[in-house]
Coordinates of C-alpha atoms in Angstrom, one line a residue:
M1 CA 132.4 97.0 49.3
Q2 CA 135.1 99.5 48.3
K3 CA 137.6 97.6 50.4
H4 CA 136.8 94.3 48.6
W5 CA 136.6 96.0 45.2
F6 CA 140.1 97.3 45.3
K7 CA 141.6 94.2 46.8
V8 CA 140.6 92.0 43.9
R9 CA 141.9 94.5 41.4
E10 CA 145.5 95.0 42.7
E11 CA 147.0 94.2 39.2
E12 CA 145.1 97.1 37.6
F13 CA 145.2 99.7 40.3
G14 CA 148.1 98.7 42.6
L15 CA 147.9 98.9 46.4
V16 CA 145.1 101.5 46.8
P17 CA 144.7 102.2 50.5
V18 CA 141.3 101.1 52.0
S19 CA 139.8 102.1 55.3
S20 CA 141.8 99.7 57.5
S21 CA 144.9 100.9 55.8
Y22 CA 144.7 104.3 57.4
T23 CA 144.3 102.9 60.9
K24 CA 147.6 101.0 60.4
A25 CA 149.2 104.0 58.7
E26 CA 148.3 106.2 61.7
Q27 CA 150.1 103.7 64.0
L28 CA 153.2 103.8 61.8
L29 CA 153.1 107.6 61.9
K30 CA 153.0 107.5 65.7
K31 CA 156.0 105.2 65.8
Y32 CA 157.9 107.5 63.4
N33 CA 157.0 110.5 65.6
D34 CA 158.2 108.8 68.8
L35 CA 161.5 107.9 67.0
V36 CA 161.9 111.5 65.8
L37 CA 161.3 112.9 69.3
T38 CA 163.9 110.6 70.9
A39 CA 166.6 110.5 68.1
V40 CA 166.4 113.7 66.1
D41 CA 166.6 117.2 67.6
N42 CA 164.9 120.3 66.1
S43 CA 168.0 121.0 63.9
G44 CA 167.9 117.7 62.3
S45 CA 165.4 118.4 59.5
D46 CA 167.6 116.8 56.8
L47 CA 167.8 113.7 59.0
K48 CA 164.0 113.7 59.3
K49 CA 163.6 114.0 55.5
D50 CA 166.1 111.1 55.0
L51 CA 164.3 109.0 57.6
W52 CA 160.9 109.6 55.9
K53 CA 162.3 108.9 52.5
L54 CA 163.7 105.6 53.8
I55 CA 160.2 104.6 55.1
K56 CA 158.4 105.6 51.9
E57 CA 161.0 103.7 49.8
F58 CA 160.7 100.5 51.9
P59 CA 160.9 97.7 49.2
Y60 CA 158.0 95.6 50.6
K61 CA 155.1 97.7 49.5
S62 CA 151.7 97.6 51.3
R63 CA 148.4 99.5 51.5
P64 CA 149.3 101.1 54.8
L65 CA 152.6 102.3 53.4
A66 CA 150.8 103.8 50.4
A67 CA 148.4 105.6 52.8
L68 CA 151.3 107.5 54.4
P69 CA 152.1 111.1 53.3
T70 CA 154.5 111.5 50.5
D71 CA 157.0 113.8 52.3
S72 CA 158.2 114.6 55.8
E73 CA 156.6 118.0 55.9
T74 CA 153.1 116.6 55.2
A75 CA 153.9 113.8 57.7
D76 CA 154.5 116.5 60.4
R77 CA 151.2 118.0 59.6
A78 CA 149.5 114.5 59.7
I79 CA 150.9 114.0 63.1
E80 CA 149.0 117.0 64.3
V81 CA 145.6 116.5 62.5
G82 CA 145.6 113.0 61.1
I83 CA 146.4 111.6 57.6
K84 CA 142.9 111.9 56.2
E85 CA 142.7 115.5 57.1
T86 CA 146.0 116.3 55.3
E87 CA 144.7 114.5 52.2
L88 CA 141.6 116.7 52.3
E89 CA 143.6 119.8 52.7
G90 CA 145.9 118.8 49.8
S91 CA 142.8 118.2 47.5
I92 CA 141.6 121.8 47.9
R93 CA 142.6 124.2 45.1
P94 CA 142.2 128.0 44.7
V95 CA 139.4 129.3 42.5
D96 CA 141.9 130.8 40.0
W97 CA 143.6 127.4 39.7
L98 CA 140.3 125.7 39.1
R99 CA 139.4 128.3 36.4
I100 CA 142.5 127.3 34.4
N101 CA 142.7 123.6 35.2
G102 CA 139.3 122.5 36.4
K103 CA 136.5 120.8 34.5
C104 CA 132.9 121.2 35.5
L105 CA 131.3 117.7 36.1
D106 CA 127.9 119.0 37.0
N107 CA 126.9 120.7 33.7
L108 CA 124.4 118.0 32.9
R109 CA 121.4 116.5 34.8
P110 CA 119.1 113.7 33.7
G111 CA 115.5 114.4 33.0
V112 CA 112.6 113.3 30.7
S113 CA 113.6 113.9 27.2
N114 CA 111.7 116.2 24.8
I115 CA 112.2 113.7 22.1
E116 CA 109.3 111.3 21.6
G117 CA 110.1 107.8 22.7
A118 CA 113.7 108.7 23.8
G119 CA 113.0 108.1 27.5
R120 CA 115.5 110.2 29.6
G121 CA 117.8 112.9 28.3
A122 CA 120.5 115.2 29.4
F123 CA 119.8 118.8 30.4
A124 CA 122.1 121.8 31.0
T125 CA 122.2 122.8 34.6
R126 CA 123.6 126.3 33.7
F127 CA 124.3 128.5 30.6
I128 CA 127.1 127.0 28.6
P129 CA 128.7 129.4 26.0
Q130 CA 129.5 128.2 22.4
G131 CA 132.9 126.4 22.4
D132 CA 132.9 125.7 26.2
L133 CA 133.2 122.2 27.7
V134 CA 129.9 120.6 28.4
A135 CA 131.3 117.4 29.9
P136 CA 134.5 115.3 29.8
A137 CA 134.1 111.6 29.3
P138 CA 136.9 109.0 29.9
L139 CA 136.5 106.0 27.6
I140 CA 136.4 102.3 28.2
H141 CA 138.0 100.9 25.1
I142 CA 136.8 97.6 23.5
P143 CA 139.3 96.7 20.8
Y144 CA 137.1 94.2 19.0
K145 CA 133.3 94.7 18.5
E146 CA 132.7 90.9 18.6
A147 CA 133.0 91.3 22.4
V148 CA 129.4 92.6 22.6
L149 CA 127.9 89.8 20.5
M150 CA 125.6 87.4 22.3
H151 CA 125.6 83.7 21.4
S152 CA 123.3 80.8 22.2
P153 CA 124.6 78.2 24.7
S154 CA 126.2 75.0 23.5
K155 CA 123.8 72.2 24.4
G156 CA 125.2 70.0 27.2
I157 CA 128.6 71.7 27.3
V158 CA 129.6 73.6 30.5
D159 CA 132.9 75.1 31.7
D160 CA 134.8 74.3 34.9
D161 CA 132.5 76.6 36.9
G162 CA 129.3 75.0 35.6
F163 CA 128.3 77.8 33.2
D164 CA 127.1 77.1 29.7
V165 CA 129.7 77.4 27.0
R166 CA 128.6 79.8 24.2
N167 CA 128.2 78.5 20.7
I168 CA 130.3 81.0 18.8
T169 CA 128.7 80.0 15.5
D170 CA 125.2 81.1 16.6
I171 CA 124.9 84.8 17.2
I172 CA 121.6 85.7 18.8
G173 CA 122.0 89.4 19.4
K174 CA 124.2 92.3 20.6
Q175 CA 124.6 93.6 24.2
L176 CA 122.8 96.7 25.4
I177 CA 126.0 98.5 26.0
L178 CA 126.5 98.9 22.2
N179 CA 123.9 101.6 22.2
Y180 CA 126.1 103.7 24.5
C181 CA 129.4 103.2 22.8
F182 CA 131.0 105.0 19.8
G183 CA 132.2 103.1 16.8
H184 CA 133.2 103.5 13.1
P185 CA 132.2 101.3 10.2
E186 CA 135.8 100.8 9.2
S187 CA 137.1 99.8 12.6
T188 CA 136.7 97.0 15.2
V189 CA 137.1 99.5 18.0
L190 CA 134.3 100.6 20.4
L191 CA 134.7 103.4 22.8
C192 CA 132.3 103.6 25.7
P193 CA 132.1 106.9 27.7
Y194 CA 131.6 107.0 31.4
G195 CA 131.4 110.7 31.9
S196 CA 129.0 112.5 34.3
G197 CA 125.6 112.5 32.6
T198 CA 126.9 112.0 29.1
S199 CA 125.1 108.6 28.7
Y200 CA 121.8 110.6 28.7
I201 CA 122.7 112.6 25.7
N202 CA 120.3 111.8 22.9
H203 CA 120.5 112.0 19.1
N204 CA 119.6 114.9 16.9
H205 CA 120.8 114.8 13.3
Q206 CA 119.3 118.2 12.3
S207 CA 120.2 120.5 15.1
P208 CA 122.8 119.1 17.5
N209 CA 124.2 121.5 20.2
V210 CA 127.2 119.5 21.2
K211 CA 130.0 117.6 19.4
I212 CA 132.8 115.3 20.6
I213 CA 136.5 116.1 20.2
W214 CA 139.7 114.6 21.5
P215 CA 140.7 116.8 24.5
D216 CA 143.8 118.9 25.1
E217 CA 146.1 116.4 26.6
T218 CA 147.5 119.0 29.2
H219 CA 144.1 119.4 30.8
A220 CA 142.7 115.9 30.2
I221 CA 141.7 113.5 32.8
V222 CA 143.2 110.3 31.3
F223 CA 143.8 111.1 27.7
N224 CA 147.0 109.8 26.1
S225 CA 147.3 111.1 22.5
T226 CA 149.9 108.4 21.6
W227 CA 147.2 105.8 21.9
T228 CA 145.5 107.2 18.8
K229 CA 148.6 106.4 16.8
Q230 CA 148.9 102.9 18.0
S231 CA 147.3 99.7 16.6
V232 CA 144.2 97.9 17.7
D233 CA 146.4 95.2 19.1
F234 CA 148.0 97.7 21.3
L235 CA 144.7 98.7 22.7
E236 CA 143.9 95.1 23.5
D237 CA 146.9 95.0 25.7
Q238 CA 145.9 98.1 27.8
F239 CA 143.9 97.4 30.9
S240 CA 143.5 100.9 32.2
P241 CA 141.8 103.9 30.6
G242 CA 143.9 106.1 28.4
L243 CA 141.3 107.7 26.0
E244 CA 138.8 110.4 26.5
F245 CA 136.2 112.6 24.7
D246 CA 135.3 116.1 25.4
Y247 CA 131.7 117.1 24.7
V248 CA 131.9 120.7 23.5
A249 CA 129.0 123.2 22.9
L250 CA 128.4 123.9 19.2
R251 CA 126.4 127.0 20.1
D252 CA 125.2 128.7 23.3
I253 CA 123.2 126.3 25.4
E254 CA 120.6 127.8 27.8
E255 CA 120.1 126.5 31.3
G256 CA 117.4 123.8 31.2
E257 CA 117.9 123.1 27.5
E258 CA 118.2 119.5 26.4
V259 CA 121.7 118.6 25.2
V260 CA 121.8 116.6 21.9
L261 CA 124.5 115.1 19.7
D262 CA 124.5 114.0 16.1
Y263 CA 125.0 110.2 16.3
G264 CA 125.9 110.2 12.6
I265 CA 124.2 109.2 9.3
D266 CA 124.8 105.5 9.8
W267 CA 122.9 105.6 13.1
E268 CA 120.2 107.7 11.7
E269 CA 119.5 105.4 8.8
A270 CA 119.7 102.3 11.0
W271 CA 117.1 103.8 13.4
N272 CA 114.7 104.8 10.6
K273 CA 115.0 101.3 9.2
H274 CA 114.4 99.7 12.7
V275 CA 111.2 101.9 13.2
E276 CA 109.9 101.0 9.7
E277 CA 110.4 97.2 10.1
W278 CA 109.7 96.7 13.8
T279 CA 106.8 94.4 14.8
P280 CA 105.7 93.3 18.3
V281 CA 107.0 90.1 19.8
D282 CA 104.7 87.2 20.7
D283 CA 102.6 87.8 23.9
A284 CA 103.5 91.5 23.9
D285 CA 99.9 92.2 24.9
K286 CA 100.5 90.3 28.1
Y287 CA 103.4 92.4 29.2
E288 CA 102.9 94.7 32.3
D289 CA 105.6 97.1 33.2
A290 CA 106.5 97.3 37.0
S291 CA 106.0 101.1 37.0
Q292 CA 102.2 100.8 36.5
W293 CA 101.8 99.0 39.7
N294 CA 104.0 101.0 42.0
C295 CA 103.3 104.0 44.3
F296 CA 105.9 106.0 46.1
D297 CA 104.3 107.9 49.0
K298 CA 101.4 107.6 51.4
E299 CA 99.1 109.9 49.5
E300 CA 99.8 108.2 46.1
C301 CA 99.2 104.7 47.6
E302 CA 95.8 105.7 48.9
T303 CA 94.4 105.5 45.4
A304 CA 96.7 102.7 44.1
L305 CA 95.6 99.2 43.3
T306 CA 96.1 96.9 46.2
I307 CA 98.6 94.2 46.0
R308 CA 97.4 90.6 45.7
T309 CA 98.4 88.0 48.3
E310 CA 100.1 84.7 47.4
E311 CA 96.7 83.0 47.6
E312 CA 95.0 85.5 45.3
Q313 CA 97.9 85.2 42.8
R314 CA 97.2 81.6 42.3
D315 CA 93.9 82.4 40.6
N316 CA 94.9 85.8 39.2
P317 CA 98.7 85.9 38.7
Y318 CA 100.8 88.9 37.7
S319 CA 102.6 89.1 34.4
K320 CA 105.5 86.6 34.3
N321 CA 108.0 89.5 33.9
L322 CA 107.2 90.9 37.4
T323 CA 108.5 90.1 40.8
I324 CA 107.7 91.7 44.2
N325 CA 110.4 93.3 46.4
C326 CA 110.2 94.7 50.0
Y327 CA 112.7 97.1 51.6
F328 CA 115.0 96.2 54.5
A329 CA 118.2 97.6 55.9
D330 CA 121.5 95.7 56.5
A331 CA 123.0 97.5 59.5
K332 CA 126.6 97.6 60.8
D333 CA 128.2 94.6 62.3
R334 CA 125.9 92.3 60.2
E335 CA 122.9 93.1 62.5
L336 CA 119.9 93.0 60.3
V337 CA 117.4 95.8 61.0
W338 CA 114.1 95.0 59.4
I339 CA 111.8 97.5 57.8
D340 CA 109.2 97.4 60.6
E341 CA 111.9 98.9 62.8
L342 CA 112.4 102.1 60.7
D343 CA 111.2 105.4 62.2
D344 CA 109.4 106.3 58.9
W345 CA 109.0 105.0 55.4
T346 CA 110.1 108.1 53.5
M347 CA 113.2 108.2 51.2
L348 CA 113.4 104.4 51.2
E349 CA 115.1 104.2 47.8
E350 CA 118.0 106.3 49.3
R351 CA 118.1 104.5 52.7
V352 CA 117.7 100.8 52.2
P353 CA 117.9 98.1 49.5
K354 CA 115.0 95.9 48.6
F355 CA 114.8 92.1 48.3
E356 CA 112.4 89.6 46.9
C357 CA 109.4 88.9 49.2
K358 CA 105.9 87.3 49.3
I359 CA 102.6 88.9 50.2
L360 CA 101.1 86.7 52.9
E361 CA 98.1 88.8 54.2
R362 CA 96.5 92.2 53.4
H363 CA 94.8 94.3 56.2
D364 CA 92.5 97.1 55.3
T365 CA 92.8 99.8 57.9
P366 CA 91.2 103.3 58.0
G367 CA 93.2 105.4 55.5
S368 CA 95.7 102.8 54.5
V369 CA 96.3 99.1 53.6
L370 CA 99.0 97.2 55.4
Y371 CA 100.6 93.9 54.5
D372 CA 102.3 91.0 56.2
V373 CA 105.2 89.9 54.1
E374 CA 107.8 87.1 54.0
I375 CA 111.2 88.6 53.0
I376 CA 113.7 86.3 51.4
I377 CA 117.3 87.0 52.1
P378 CA 119.5 85.2 49.5
V379 CA 122.9 83.7 50.0
D380 CA 125.3 86.6 49.4
E381 CA 128.6 88.0 50.5
D382 CA 129.1 91.2 52.4
G383 CA 132.2 92.3 50.7
Q384 CA 134.4 92.1 53.8
D385 CA 137.7 90.2 54.3
D386 CA 136.0 87.7 56.7
E387 CA 133.3 86.9 54.2
E388 CA 130.4 85.0 55.7
Y389 CA 127.3 83.8 54.0
Y390 CA 123.8 84.0 55.3
E391 CA 120.4 82.9 54.1
D392 CA 117.2 83.7 55.9
V393 CA 113.5 84.1 55.6
I394 CA 111.6 86.4 57.9
V395 CA 108.0 87.6 58.3
V396 CA 107.4 91.3 58.7
T397 CA 103.9 92.6 59.7
D398 CA 102.1 95.8 59.0
V399 CA 104.2 96.9 56.0
P400 CA 102.7 99.9 54.1
Q401 CA 102.3 99.7 50.4
Y402 CA 105.0 102.1 49.6
G403 CA 107.4 99.7 51.3
I404 CA 106.7 97.2 48.6
Q405 CA 107.7 97.6 45.0
F406 CA 107.1 95.7 41.8
V407 CA 110.3 95.1 39.8
N408 CA 110.8 93.9 36.2
K409 CA 112.7 90.6 36.3
P410 CA 116.2 91.0 34.8
Y411 CA 116.3 91.1 31.0
T412 CA 112.4 91.3 30.6
S413 CA 112.0 95.0 29.9
D414 CA 111.6 96.4 26.3
L415 CA 115.4 97.1 26.2
F416 CA 116.0 93.4 26.1
L417 CA 113.5 92.2 23.6
P418 CA 115.1 90.1 20.8
N419 CA 114.2 92.7 18.2
A420 CA 115.3 95.8 20.3
F421 CA 117.5 98.3 18.6
R422 CA 121.2 97.9 18.8
H423 CA 123.8 100.3 17.0
E424 CA 126.9 102.2 18.1
I425 CA 127.1 105.9 18.0
G426 CA 129.2 107.2 15.1
I427 CA 132.8 108.6 15.5
P428 CA 133.2 111.3 12.9
D429 CA 135.6 110.4 10.1
S430 CA 137.8 113.5 11.0
M431 CA 138.4 112.0 14.4
M432 CA 138.9 108.4 13.6
P433 CA 142.6 107.4 13.8
E434 CA 143.9 105.8 10.7
S435 CA 145.7 103.1 12.7
W436 CA 142.4 101.9 14.1
K437 CA 140.7 101.4 10.7
K438 CA 140.3 97.8 9.9
L439 CA 137.3 96.5 8.1
V440 CA 135.1 94.2 10.1
N441 CA 132.2 91.8 9.4
D442 CA 129.1 93.0 11.3
D443 CA 126.9 90.1 10.4

């Protein structure tokens, strides 16, 4: 998938080498070495450098060319150990260098929040002194908040690809991403962090232990301070990250302590109003979350409710928001290895994906319940250059219950209710660039 991902984003990232690029680059490196051995003696180091410079500056750029070492000295080393090994060696830094220039990306871990109703939260993995960096967070910039608005479809009008055209006069909600982005009431700009663990940081107006700041540009990951002096229209023309927040400890944070941020008074007031005015949607009493039906190991499944077969579901259906998935593995060379061929059923979430399936039969056996299932393989692409499409249905027998999982259908969980809470996190007035301030209509 990495190979395919970079190839369709050449305009944004350039010719990033993919796996096959290194194979071709090694072949080029061998030809270079053969030429050097025959045409350049040991005293011709300058000639070697000039030859390598000529190769690297070849006007017709390619991914294999980008995979080659940057200089002739590294090329000599790559001839001995391989290009990938030289890249690994070049990525290693001394501890003293890391103390000055490095940033810890593992200060936070997700866990169940101590705040009632908050779901998951971020917790410190080690002691963090006051004033130290908790986490860096590069930002995806959205110049205009209207980009997160959702609209009803225009009846009977579709685009060239057959998708409904939105009715821009009928706003029906805001996208979930808004809850994870920072904004300001006087600006159209939204800034959405993608730092390690920062999306789990919850709100605490009374006693936050972190704050956000613009980072020191000399040690930042992507921060370009000139962007904060440019207009919103300038941001709209930038298609790569150039902004960043640092989350900094307001006081000493103990290992295992939940990390919390003050989202701002506007967020606080909006949340309190939402809680006060919220009422359940229609048929809320009929909703069943997938988690209440699932078990995740042999012992837990021994006491779990058995899963109804297709025939049983006709008379006693599950909630409309639920679908049933079964695990299977897609092995190398497009050879499909089905779940009944796995040696064991542990760690399934990490080993194999799951796809929609139907429960055909249930077999009660001593100490366990096994199922015959019909796995539905949808039409999909494998992300390779020679993309092929496949569609199949296969019956798998004797599947244990922890090889079957209930899943909430897309957009049916509480997060996507029409009256779910949506509000950006506040950027402090002291941080907000004047050049971005532009009053907006939030209706």
